[in-house]
Each structure stands twice: as structure tokens, then as C-alpha cells.
Short mmCIF file of C-alpha atoms in Angstrom, two decimals:
data_model
loop_
_atom_site.label_atom_id
_atom_site.label_comp_id
_atom_site.label_asym_id
_atom_site.label_seq_id
_atom_site.Cartn_x
_atom_site.Cartn_y
_atom_site.Cartn_z
CA MET J 1 -62.52 -34.53 9.96
CA THR J 2 -61.48 -36.17 13.88
CA PHE J 3 -59.10 -34.06 16.28
CA THR J 4 -56.40 -36.70 15.45
CA ARG J 5 -56.88 -36.23 11.82
CA TYR J 6 -56.48 -32.31 12.13
CA ILE J 7 -53.91 -32.37 14.62
CA VAL J 8 -52.10 -34.74 11.72
CA ALA J 9 -53.53 -32.50 9.15
CA ALA J 10 -51.59 -28.75 11.18
CA ILE J 11 -48.75 -30.29 11.26
CA THR J 12 -47.80 -31.65 7.56
CA ALA J 13 -48.70 -28.40 6.50
CA LEU J 14 -45.84 -26.89 8.66
CA VAL J 15 -43.41 -29.60 7.76
CA LEU J 16 -44.65 -28.33 4.10
CA ILE J 17 -44.48 -24.71 4.41
CA THR J 18 -41.49 -24.53 7.04
CA PRO J 19 -38.81 -25.17 4.62
CA SER J 20 -40.32 -21.99 2.26
CA ILE J 21 -40.31 -19.94 5.29
CA ALA J 22 -36.41 -20.82 6.33
CA PRO J 23 -34.63 -19.33 3.85
CA ALA J 24 -36.50 -16.22 3.64
CA ARG J 25 -35.17 -15.82 7.63
CA GLN J 26 -31.77 -16.86 7.47
CA LYS J 27 -29.38 -14.21 6.93
CA GLN J 28 -28.21 -13.85 3.78
CA ARG J 29 -24.68 -13.64 2.68
CA TRP J 30 -23.46 -10.46 1.11
CA THR J 31 -21.48 -11.52 -1.91
CA VAL J 32 -19.27 -9.21 -4.16
CA LYS J 33 -19.61 -8.93 -7.94
CA PRO J 34 -16.87 -9.22 -10.24
CA GLU J 35 -19.31 -6.60 -12.30
CA TRP J 36 -18.47 -4.15 -9.46
CA VAL J 37 -14.83 -4.55 -9.28
CA LEU J 38 -14.24 -4.37 -12.84
CA ALA J 39 -16.60 -1.37 -12.83
CA HIS J 40 -14.06 1.08 -9.78
CA GLU J 41 -10.99 -0.55 -12.04
CA SER J 42 -12.21 0.72 -15.49
CA PHE J 43 -12.60 4.08 -14.25
CA LEU J 44 -9.47 3.97 -11.87
CA ALA J 45 -7.20 2.89 -13.84
CA GLY J 46 -8.64 3.85 -17.51
CA PRO J 47 -6.74 6.26 -19.88
CA GLU J 48 -8.71 9.22 -18.54
CA LEU J 49 -7.54 9.33 -14.70
CA GLN J 50 -3.63 8.73 -16.59
CA GLY J 51 -2.45 6.62 -13.92
CA ARG J 52 -3.21 8.49 -10.91
CA GLY J 53 -0.59 10.62 -9.98
CA SER J 54 0.81 11.42 -6.92
CA ALA J 55 -0.51 15.39 -6.18
CA THR J 56 -2.25 15.41 -9.29
CA ARG J 57 -5.42 16.32 -10.22
CA ASP J 58 -6.14 12.92 -11.22
CA GLU J 59 -4.92 11.98 -8.30
CA ALA J 60 -8.12 14.13 -6.95
CA ILE J 61 -10.32 13.35 -9.09
CA ALA J 62 -9.39 9.31 -8.43
CA ALA J 63 -10.26 10.76 -4.44
CA ALA J 64 -13.38 12.66 -5.16
CA TYR J 65 -14.70 9.37 -6.78
CA VAL J 66 -13.62 6.56 -3.87
CA ALA J 67 -15.38 9.74 -1.67
CA ALA J 68 -18.47 10.01 -3.48
CA GLN J 69 -18.74 5.76 -3.71
CA PHE J 70 -18.01 5.68 0.41
CA ARG J 71 -21.29 8.87 0.41
CA GLY J 72 -23.30 7.20 -1.37
CA PHE J 73 -22.98 3.06 0.65
CA GLY J 74 -24.30 6.45 3.83
CA LEU J 75 -21.39 6.86 5.45
CA LYS J 76 -20.51 9.41 7.88
CA PRO J 77 -17.69 12.17 7.35
CA ALA J 78 -14.60 11.01 10.15
CA PRO J 79 -15.24 12.40 13.80
CA GLY J 80 -14.26 16.05 13.29
CA MET J 81 -14.14 16.17 9.19
CA THR J 82 -17.23 17.42 8.00
CA GLY J 83 -16.83 16.04 4.36
CA TYR J 84 -15.43 12.76 3.34
CA THR J 85 -11.60 13.89 1.62
CA GLN J 86 -8.27 15.27 3.18
CA SER J 87 -5.69 16.90 1.90
CA THR J 88 -2.85 19.52 2.16
CA ASN J 89 -0.58 20.99 -0.19
CA ILE J 90 3.05 19.78 -0.87
CA THR J 91 6.03 20.78 -2.98
CA ARG J 92 7.64 18.51 -5.30
CA MET J 93 10.99 18.71 -7.30
CA ARG J 94 11.67 18.09 -10.65
CA LEU J 95 15.23 18.07 -11.87
CA ASN J 96 15.36 20.46 -15.66
CA GLY J 97 17.59 18.37 -17.34
CA ARG J 98 20.26 15.32 -16.28
CA ALA J 99 22.38 14.63 -13.35
CA VAL J 100 25.64 13.73 -13.72
CA LEU J 101 28.12 11.86 -12.13
CA THR J 102 31.82 11.92 -12.30
CA ALA J 103 35.16 10.64 -10.86
CA ALA J 104 38.03 12.80 -11.05
CA GLY J 105 35.72 15.50 -13.25
CA THR J 106 34.82 12.98 -16.19
CA PRO J 107 31.86 11.89 -16.31
CA LEU J 108 30.80 7.70 -15.48
CA ALA J 109 29.37 5.83 -17.91
CA GLY J 110 26.41 4.41 -18.07
CA ALA J 111 25.51 6.04 -14.91
CA SER J 112 22.13 6.35 -13.87
CA LEU J 113 20.53 7.88 -11.31
CA LEU J 114 17.49 6.74 -9.37
CA ILE J 115 17.07 9.07 -5.96
CA ALA J 116 18.03 12.89 -5.88
CA SER J 117 18.53 14.52 -2.69
CA GLY J 118 17.85 17.35 -4.60
CA GLN J 119 21.62 19.21 -3.66
CA GLY J 120 24.86 17.73 -5.78
CA VAL J 121 27.28 15.22 -3.93
CA ARG J 122 30.98 15.81 -3.80
CA GLY J 123 33.58 13.98 -1.61
CA PRO J 124 36.38 11.15 -1.41
CA LEU J 125 34.76 7.44 -2.76
CA THR J 126 34.85 5.04 0.25
CA VAL J 127 34.40 1.29 -0.80
CA PHE J 128 32.07 -0.84 0.97
CA ALA J 129 32.69 -4.72 -0.20
CA GLY J 130 30.31 -6.51 2.24
CA ASP J 131 26.67 -8.05 2.46
CA ASP J 132 25.63 -7.03 5.58
CA ALA J 133 23.84 -3.60 5.21
CA LYS J 134 24.89 -3.16 8.89
CA ASP J 135 28.33 -3.21 8.32
CA LEU J 136 27.96 0.13 5.79
CA PRO J 137 30.68 2.62 6.60
CA THR J 138 30.07 6.19 7.62
CA ALA J 139 31.05 8.32 4.89
CA ASP J 140 29.87 11.46 2.63
CA VAL J 141 29.82 8.87 -0.66
CA VAL J 142 29.63 4.87 -0.12
CA LEU J 143 30.58 2.50 -3.45
CA ALA J 144 28.97 -0.79 -2.52
CA THR J 145 30.43 -3.96 -4.47
CA SER J 146 28.50 -6.90 -3.73
CA THR J 147 26.02 -8.20 -5.90
CA LYS J 148 24.62 -10.41 -3.00
CA ALA J 149 23.84 -7.42 -0.95
CA ASN J 150 19.76 -5.96 -0.23
CA GLY J 151 19.90 -2.59 -2.06
CA PHE J 152 16.44 -2.10 0.25
CA ALA J 153 18.87 -2.82 3.86
CA LEU J 154 21.76 -0.64 2.35
CA LEU J 155 18.93 2.21 1.41
CA ARG J 156 18.11 1.92 5.02
CA ALA J 157 21.18 1.98 6.26
CA ALA J 158 22.32 4.40 4.35
CA THR J 159 19.98 7.11 5.04
CA ALA J 160 20.59 5.63 9.15
CA LYS J 161 24.21 6.93 8.41
CA LYS J 162 23.29 10.08 6.61
CA ILE J 163 25.92 9.25 3.55
CA LYS J 164 25.23 11.76 1.04
CA LEU J 165 25.42 9.41 -2.00
CA LEU J 166 25.22 5.49 -2.34
CA ILE J 167 26.65 3.85 -5.71
CA VAL J 168 25.53 -0.01 -6.02
CA PRO J 169 26.02 -2.15 -9.21
CA GLU J 170 23.86 -1.58 -11.99
CA SER J 171 20.77 -5.57 -11.76
CA ASP J 172 17.56 -6.18 -13.05
CA LEU J 173 16.05 -3.57 -10.18
CA THR J 174 18.44 -1.20 -11.00
CA ARG J 175 17.65 -1.08 -15.02
CA ALA J 176 13.44 -1.67 -14.42
CA ARG J 177 13.12 1.23 -12.22
CA VAL J 178 15.41 3.52 -15.11
CA ALA J 179 12.94 2.08 -16.97
CA MET J 180 10.25 2.72 -14.54
CA THR J 181 10.79 6.40 -14.50
CA GLY J 182 12.38 7.30 -17.97
CA GLY J 183 15.05 7.70 -16.34
CA ASP J 184 13.71 10.96 -13.81
CA PRO J 185 14.96 10.02 -10.51
CA GLN J 186 12.83 10.06 -7.44
CA MET J 187 13.22 13.40 -5.55
CA PRO J 188 12.01 14.48 -2.35
CA LEU J 189 8.22 15.43 -1.65
CA TYR J 190 7.13 17.39 1.34
CA ALA J 191 4.78 19.80 3.26
CA GLU J 192 4.33 23.35 1.80
CA GLY J 193 7.04 25.76 3.76
CA ALA J 194 8.93 23.01 5.08
CA ALA J 195 12.66 22.54 4.38
CA PRO J 196 12.91 18.97 2.50
CA PRO J 197 13.85 15.90 3.90
CA PRO J 198 17.39 14.62 4.24
CA ARG J 199 17.60 11.85 2.30
CA THR J 200 21.04 9.27 0.67
CA ALA J 201 20.96 9.46 -2.94
CA LEU J 202 21.49 6.36 -5.14
CA ALA J 203 23.14 6.08 -8.56
CA SER J 204 23.69 2.71 -10.01
CA LEU J 205 26.86 2.17 -12.55
CA PRO J 206 27.42 -1.33 -14.42
CA ALA J 207 29.20 -4.08 -13.23
CA ALA J 208 33.04 -3.19 -15.16
CA MET J 209 32.35 0.73 -13.99
CA ILE J 210 32.16 -0.76 -10.55
CA GLU J 211 35.35 -2.81 -10.32
CA LYS J 212 37.01 -0.09 -11.80
CA LEU J 213 36.07 2.30 -9.51
CA ALA J 214 36.96 0.07 -6.46
CA LYS J 215 40.20 -1.02 -8.14
CA GLY J 216 41.72 2.91 -8.70
CA ALA J 217 42.77 5.29 -6.29
CA CYS J 218 40.51 8.04 -7.41
CA THR J 219 39.27 9.44 -4.17
CA ASP J 220 36.80 13.01 -6.06
CA ILE J 221 33.27 11.71 -7.09
CA ALA J 222 30.94 14.21 -7.76
CA LEU J 223 27.36 14.35 -8.78
CA ARG J 224 25.78 17.03 -9.94
CA LEU J 225 22.57 18.15 -10.91
CA PRO J 226 20.72 20.79 -13.22
CA GLU J 227 18.54 23.32 -12.66
CA ILE J 228 15.90 22.14 -9.82
CA VAL J 229 12.12 23.11 -10.32
CA LEU J 230 9.49 23.26 -7.72
CA SER J 231 5.69 22.77 -8.04
CA THR J 232 3.03 22.70 -5.38
CA GLY J 233 -0.34 21.00 -5.04
CA PRO J 234 -2.34 19.23 -3.03
CA THR J 235 -2.18 15.54 -2.12
CA THR J 236 -5.67 14.19 -1.07
CA ASN J 237 -6.74 10.81 1.08
CA ALA J 238 -10.39 9.85 0.56
CA VAL J 239 -11.83 9.12 4.02
CA GLY J 240 -15.21 7.30 5.14
CA TYR J 241 -16.73 6.55 9.06
CA LEU J 242 -19.31 3.74 9.53
CA PRO J 243 -19.84 4.42 13.01
CA GLY J 244 -19.97 1.48 15.70
CA THR J 245 -22.52 1.34 18.48
CA ASP J 246 -19.72 1.39 21.50
CA PRO J 247 -17.71 4.22 21.39
CA LYS J 248 -15.73 3.04 24.11
CA ALA J 249 -14.90 -0.56 21.70
CA GLY J 250 -12.30 1.34 19.28
CA VAL J 251 -11.72 1.81 15.73
CA LEU J 252 -10.60 -0.24 12.49
CA LEU J 253 -9.18 1.11 10.37
CA ILE J 254 -9.40 -0.51 6.47
CA SER J 255 -7.07 1.60 4.02
CA ALA J 256 -5.02 1.29 0.37
CA HIS J 257 -3.45 3.89 -1.35
CA LEU J 258 -5.26 4.88 -4.26
CA ASP J 259 -2.80 7.07 -6.15
CA HIS J 260 0.14 5.57 -9.16
CA ILE J 261 2.75 6.54 -10.83
CA GLY J 262 1.39 8.68 -13.18
CA VAL J 263 2.81 9.51 -16.45
CA ARG J 264 6.50 8.69 -16.76
CA GLY J 265 8.99 11.24 -18.17
CA ASP J 266 9.23 10.25 -21.55
CA GLY J 267 5.18 10.54 -22.22
CA VAL J 268 3.97 6.74 -21.34
CA VAL J 269 1.57 6.20 -19.12
CA MET J 270 1.43 4.22 -15.84
CA PRO J 271 -2.35 2.44 -15.65
CA GLY J 272 -0.90 1.30 -12.06
CA ALA J 273 -4.76 -1.55 -12.12
CA ASN J 274 -2.53 -3.20 -9.76
CA ASP J 275 -0.75 -0.94 -7.82
CA ASP J 276 -2.93 -0.02 -6.37
CA ALA J 277 -6.55 0.65 -8.02
CA SER J 278 -7.04 -2.92 -6.75
CA GLY J 279 -6.47 -1.91 -2.49
CA THR J 280 -8.62 0.59 -3.62
CA THR J 281 -11.31 -1.58 -4.99
CA ALA J 282 -11.23 -3.28 -1.56
CA VAL J 283 -11.75 -1.04 0.01
CA ILE J 284 -14.23 0.46 -1.57
CA GLU J 285 -16.05 -3.00 -1.74
CA LEU J 286 -15.88 -3.71 1.84
CA ALA J 287 -17.06 -0.13 2.81
CA ARG J 288 -20.46 -1.52 0.92
CA ALA J 289 -20.74 -4.81 2.20
CA LEU J 290 -19.89 -3.98 5.82
CA ALA J 291 -22.55 -0.93 5.69
CA ALA J 292 -25.09 -2.99 4.26
CA GLY J 293 -24.81 -5.25 7.20
CA LYS J 294 -26.35 -4.63 10.83
CA PRO J 295 -24.29 -1.85 12.75
CA MET J 296 -20.98 -3.11 14.48
CA LYS J 297 -20.01 -2.72 18.21
CA ARG J 298 -16.48 -0.74 16.62
CA GLY J 299 -16.41 2.23 14.23
CA ILE J 300 -14.72 0.84 11.60
CA LEU J 301 -12.28 4.13 9.29
CA PHE J 302 -12.10 2.88 4.98
CA VAL J 303 -9.43 5.39 4.22
CA ALA J 304 -8.14 5.76 0.54
CA TYR J 305 -4.11 7.59 1.03
CA GLY J 306 -3.00 9.74 -1.88
CA SER J 307 0.83 9.71 -2.03
CA GLU J 308 2.06 6.61 -1.45
CA GLU J 309 4.40 6.41 -4.44
CA ALA J 310 5.69 9.29 -3.26
CA GLY J 311 7.03 8.42 -0.40
CA GLY J 312 3.53 7.77 2.15
CA PHE J 313 2.91 11.42 2.51
CA GLY J 314 -0.77 10.81 2.77
CA ALA J 315 -0.10 7.91 5.37
CA LYS J 316 1.89 10.54 7.25
CA TYR J 317 -0.64 13.29 6.68
CA PHE J 318 -3.19 10.57 8.23
CA VAL J 319 -1.67 9.70 11.15
CA ASP J 320 -0.54 13.46 12.05
CA HIS J 321 -4.03 14.96 11.19
CA PRO J 322 -5.89 11.04 12.60
CA PRO J 323 -9.46 11.93 12.69
CA VAL J 324 -9.77 9.22 16.49
CA PRO J 325 -6.83 9.98 18.30
CA LEU J 326 -4.13 6.73 16.95
CA ALA J 327 -4.85 4.81 20.54
CA GLN J 328 -8.06 3.69 19.17
CA ILE J 329 -7.90 1.96 16.51
CA VAL J 330 -7.12 -1.13 17.10
CA ALA J 331 -6.09 -2.23 14.33
CA ASN J 332 -4.97 -1.48 10.96
CA LEU J 333 -5.20 -3.67 7.32
CA GLU J 334 -4.09 -2.41 4.65
CA ILE J 335 -4.63 -3.73 0.92
CA GLU J 336 -2.03 -3.74 -1.93
CA MET J 337 -1.63 -5.40 -5.05
CA ILE J 338 -4.40 -7.92 -4.89
CA GLY J 339 -4.79 -8.45 -8.91
CA ALA J 340 -2.88 -11.15 -9.33
CA GLN J 341 -2.00 -14.21 -7.69
CA ASP J 342 1.51 -15.04 -6.71
CA PRO J 343 2.39 -19.05 -7.85
CA LYS J 344 4.54 -19.05 -4.80
CA LEU J 345 1.14 -18.91 -2.10
CA PRO J 346 -1.58 -22.06 -1.88
CA LYS J 347 -4.49 -21.19 -4.72
CA GLY J 348 -6.66 -17.97 -3.73
CA VAL J 349 -4.78 -16.92 -0.69
CA MET J 350 -3.01 -13.52 0.17
CA MET J 351 0.00 -12.84 1.81
CA MET J 352 0.40 -10.57 4.92
CA THR J 353 3.70 -8.24 5.99
CA GLY J 354 4.87 -8.81 8.80
CA PHE J 355 2.69 -11.95 9.56
CA ASP J 356 4.30 -13.02 12.35
CA ARG J 357 5.06 -10.20 14.25
CA SER J 358 1.11 -10.15 15.98
CA THR J 359 -1.77 -11.64 16.60
CA PHE J 360 -3.77 -9.64 13.25
CA GLY J 361 -3.31 -12.40 10.78
CA GLU J 362 -3.74 -15.56 12.79
CA ALA J 363 -7.45 -13.98 14.10
CA LEU J 364 -8.27 -13.37 10.70
CA ARG J 365 -7.12 -16.75 8.85
CA SER J 366 -9.40 -18.64 12.10
CA HIS J 367 -12.52 -16.65 10.48
CA GLY J 368 -11.63 -17.63 6.95
CA ALA J 369 -9.87 -14.29 5.81
CA LEU J 370 -7.69 -16.15 3.24
CA VAL J 371 -4.49 -15.21 4.34
CA THR J 372 -0.89 -16.76 5.22
CA ALA J 373 2.45 -15.70 5.97
CA ASP J 374 4.75 -13.22 3.49
CA PRO J 375 7.29 -15.87 1.39
CA TYR J 376 9.75 -12.81 0.37
CA PRO J 377 11.24 -11.73 4.19
CA GLU J 378 13.96 -10.34 2.47
CA GLN J 379 12.27 -7.64 0.36
CA ASN J 380 11.26 -6.12 3.12
CA PHE J 381 7.35 -5.88 2.31
CA PHE J 382 5.82 -5.00 6.24
CA GLN J 383 8.30 -1.45 5.40
CA ARG J 384 7.28 -0.45 2.39
CA SER J 385 3.70 0.58 2.01
CA ASP J 386 1.31 3.04 4.71
CA ASN J 387 0.42 -0.06 7.51
CA TYR J 388 3.85 1.07 8.66
CA ALA J 389 3.00 4.72 9.29
CA LEU J 390 0.60 2.59 11.77
CA ALA J 391 3.21 0.32 12.65
CA LEU J 392 5.49 3.04 13.44
CA GLN J 393 2.79 4.59 15.66
CA GLY J 394 2.23 1.64 17.58
CA VAL J 395 -0.77 0.86 15.62
CA VAL J 396 -0.92 -3.53 14.66
CA ALA J 397 -0.86 -2.63 10.91
CA HIS J 398 -0.06 -5.10 8.18
CA THR J 399 -0.99 -5.13 4.53
CA VAL J 400 -2.19 -7.99 2.03
CA SER J 401 -1.24 -8.76 -1.21
CA GLY J 402 -1.96 -11.10 -3.67
CA TRP J 403 1.30 -11.08 -5.82
CA ALA J 404 4.25 -8.39 -4.32
CA VAL J 405 6.31 -9.60 -7.40
CA VAL J 406 3.82 -9.37 -9.78
CA PRO J 407 6.07 -8.84 -13.34
CA THR J 408 3.94 -6.15 -14.41
CA TYR J 409 4.82 -4.39 -11.77
CA HIS J 410 6.08 -0.59 -11.84
CA SER J 411 4.63 -0.74 -16.00
CA PRO J 412 3.09 0.22 -18.30
CA ASN J 413 1.17 -2.93 -18.66
CA ASP J 414 -0.48 -3.03 -14.66
CA THR J 415 -3.40 -2.62 -16.77
CA VAL J 416 -6.94 -3.66 -15.96
CA GLU J 417 -6.75 -6.47 -19.13
CA ASN J 418 -3.83 -8.32 -17.15
CA LEU J 419 -5.95 -8.34 -13.83
CA ASP J 420 -7.21 -11.35 -12.55
CA ILE J 421 -10.57 -10.17 -11.26
CA ALA J 422 -12.08 -13.99 -10.11
CA PHE J 423 -9.36 -14.12 -7.45
CA MET J 424 -9.76 -10.03 -6.91
CA THR J 425 -13.14 -11.02 -5.90
CA ALA J 426 -12.69 -14.05 -3.77
CA ALA J 427 -9.91 -12.42 -2.05
CA ILE J 428 -12.31 -9.45 -1.10
CA GLN J 429 -15.04 -11.49 -0.05
CA SER J 430 -13.35 -13.77 2.30
CA LEU J 431 -12.07 -10.30 4.07
CA ILE J 432 -16.19 -9.41 4.29
CA GLU J 433 -16.63 -11.81 7.75
CA PRO J 434 -13.09 -11.72 9.98
CA MET J 435 -13.74 -7.69 9.74
CA ARG J 436 -17.53 -7.67 10.45
CA TRP J 437 -16.08 -10.43 13.27
CA LEU J 438 -13.33 -8.40 14.96
CA ALA J 439 -15.82 -4.64 14.52
CA ASP J 440 -18.37 -6.59 16.42
CA SER J 441 -16.02 -8.17 18.99
CA GLY J 442 -13.68 -7.54 22.20
CA TYR J 443 -10.71 -9.10 20.25
CA VAL J 444 -7.77 -6.69 20.04
CA PRO J 445 -5.17 -8.19 17.86
CA VAL J 446 -1.11 -7.48 20.00
CA TRP J 447 2.04 -7.05 18.88
CA LYS J 448 4.12 -10.12 19.50
CA PRO J 449 7.22 -10.10 21.38
CA GLY J 450 9.47 -8.05 19.28
CA GLY J 451 7.48 -7.27 16.86
CA LYS J 452 6.39 -4.30 17.21
CA PRO J 453 8.24 -1.82 15.18
CA GLY J 454 10.77 1.03 16.84
CA LYS J 455 10.73 4.33 15.57
#
């Protein structure tokens, strides 16, 4: 073989060999497997865990499962922690019977107590016919007659004004709430040994009764409660930590809540496959994916909170006992209800609550995350998930969701069978590289003017 022929043969061989070698050298894209997603869901929302009620043994089992996954992926205990769970005892109230709402001593037909403060209420009736919550009067007992007013905004305003009892017209939402709880009102949840937090009691009445009270001259409204039973038990957060290479780069927080409603007063199990076993599954799979890659500059905390459904108690405890100073948390991505696709959104895309409040969502979207603005700003979803406890402390914190008003919400039909596993899997997949980029970059999301919530 001549020298020229040798060179030609060598080049030809190199060309033929290179394609077979190149794929092995290329960076392999991490792929979330739908069978992994389904496996987590089948356990968390399965019949054995009875709906993972807040501060129950079932919630603790769910937290132990998540903690075991974190350990198996090679995550470490968070700084200052010796294990993978964080818990505290809390006290729960329960009514041993039914509350009675009366006017001038006569029980009001069709009354439903949705939220109780733990104390009875008695006082003169003040009628509010407006639609804007900011105009709500200051009084002990307020009857809101408008069907157009935002009930959540009214309740927040009533709480701020220390109104003891707010009565609203019966609606599809209040009826759904009663059906969801079996008629049991939401009761205060508080730290063991502390006093119950002040809160506004919320009741609903049929439209005819609302009209009668508004036109009448009754000045004596009373809410009478039966015996109150107290029970104390732990609520549990699962916490795992993926250390970063640069201690000064800050920490990311990826979170969800692992509890649900549990068993209703009438014995019906509320599985909570979408709310929020789906978010918990996403946190588990993001931990698996990010732990499998090369080390990144920023550390990442993966957290599944307990007792969100009972008032965000797990997230509040985390904020009060953070494994790292809150000032070191660069951003918090909360994941809630990604088990179904909202028909209002582009195909495959999730909504981010408070999207326009900060630069976080835009940055994630520019790096491939399937997220867009929340199409339901009137629902105040930004304030209604665990991200808000962090946001109130100044952390740029938002929640992503697939369908926040899904028909199975807080119903016995929130089952594994009603999940869109393909959508869930793709949604989780879309978050991996954007979060990897954020963990390995110097970019810091910031609040936009007016976007940071006030305390």
C-alpha cells in the first residue's frame, strides 16, 4: 500500500468509525418514565393510605416513602438535619355534633358551617350588599348578599378586619365544599401548647334565607357549637438535599405538599391523586433526574410538606425552621395538581401562579419549561398554595399547575384512574433542564415592581 493509499484508507476508516463512537460521547438526555410516575401515584393515592389526611399516620407513611426515595437517589440530609424528615406536633379541633346558626333564637334552615373558629359567635347582623371585598364593614357578624363578590377575597378581608362570622349566599362552591367534607367545617390547626389562631367563621345560607335576613329587622344572630374534641399528633415534611459545588451560589427549593383530605366525616375516602400526589411525584422524579447528573453550583432542597390542606402548616413550620437561611434560597418552585391539562391552556402547558410578579417564570420558559401565565387571576391561586409562605418571607416563590379548577378537585373522583399520566410525565420532563440550568448558573430571579407580596 502506498503512502497516499494509506492516508485515504485511514481517513475512510475514521469516517466510518466516528458515527458509531459519537453517540456514546454525546450527553444523554434524562428521560422520565411514565411507569415511574404511575408507580408513585399508585402508592401515594392508593387505598392503603386512605387519602393521606393532614397530620395523620397516613401522612407520615407518605412522608417516609418520599424520604426513602430521596435517600435512594443519593440525596443527603439537609444542613443541620440528621435524617430526611421534619416533624412537629400539632393540635386539631373536631366538633362532636353539628353547629346551629340562629336568628332571634330560631334555627336558620339550610345553614352550612364551612369554617369554624372554635368559638361560638353572637351579635347584631350587619348587611353588606357590595361586590368589592375592600368595602366590607367592620362588625362581629356580616351578611354578604351579593352573588358576584369573590368569596375568597371576602374571607381574607373579613379575617383582616377581625369579623367573627361571615355569612355568604349558598353557591356551587359552597355546596361542593359541604359535599367534600361531609358537612364537617374546617377547624383551626395549631402548634401543641399554643393558643388557637384567631379566624373568621364562614357560613352559607340559601338565597331565599339571605334575602329574608337582609330585609328583616333581626339584630340577634348566634352560632352555637357543640362539644369540641381536641387531638394531638405529628405532621411530617420529607426533606432531601442535593449539595452544590459553590456554597456562595445559593440554594433552590423544589416542593409540593404530600397530604390530602383523608377520610370525610361520612367515611368516604378522598384519594388526592392529583391534589397533590401528582406534585409530590414530580418532586421525587426531579430529585431522581437532577441527582443523576453532574454536580451543579447551587444546592437543591427537595421538600414534600405535610398539612397543606389544614392551613399550610408544614410549609409554615419549614419557614420557621429552615435547614438553610431563607436568604440563601434563590427561588422556590412549588408543584401542585399537574395530573390533568387545563383546556384553556396551550396543549402540554402548565400555568404558573403569579407569573407576572417576578422574572422566574419567564426564565424557566426561555429554557424549555412548559409554563405560562395563570388564566384565573380572580381565584388568587398565588396565595393559596405553600409557595406563599416562602413568598411572604421575600423568596421568589411560585406554583405550577396543570389544571387548577379540574372537576375532580377535592372529590372522591380524584383517583389514579382519572390522571393523565402522559401529560404528567411530559410536564415533569419539561422542568428538568430549566431547573438544571438555574442550579448551574448565576441567574437570580427577582420580584418585579409591585410583585413581592406584603406581610
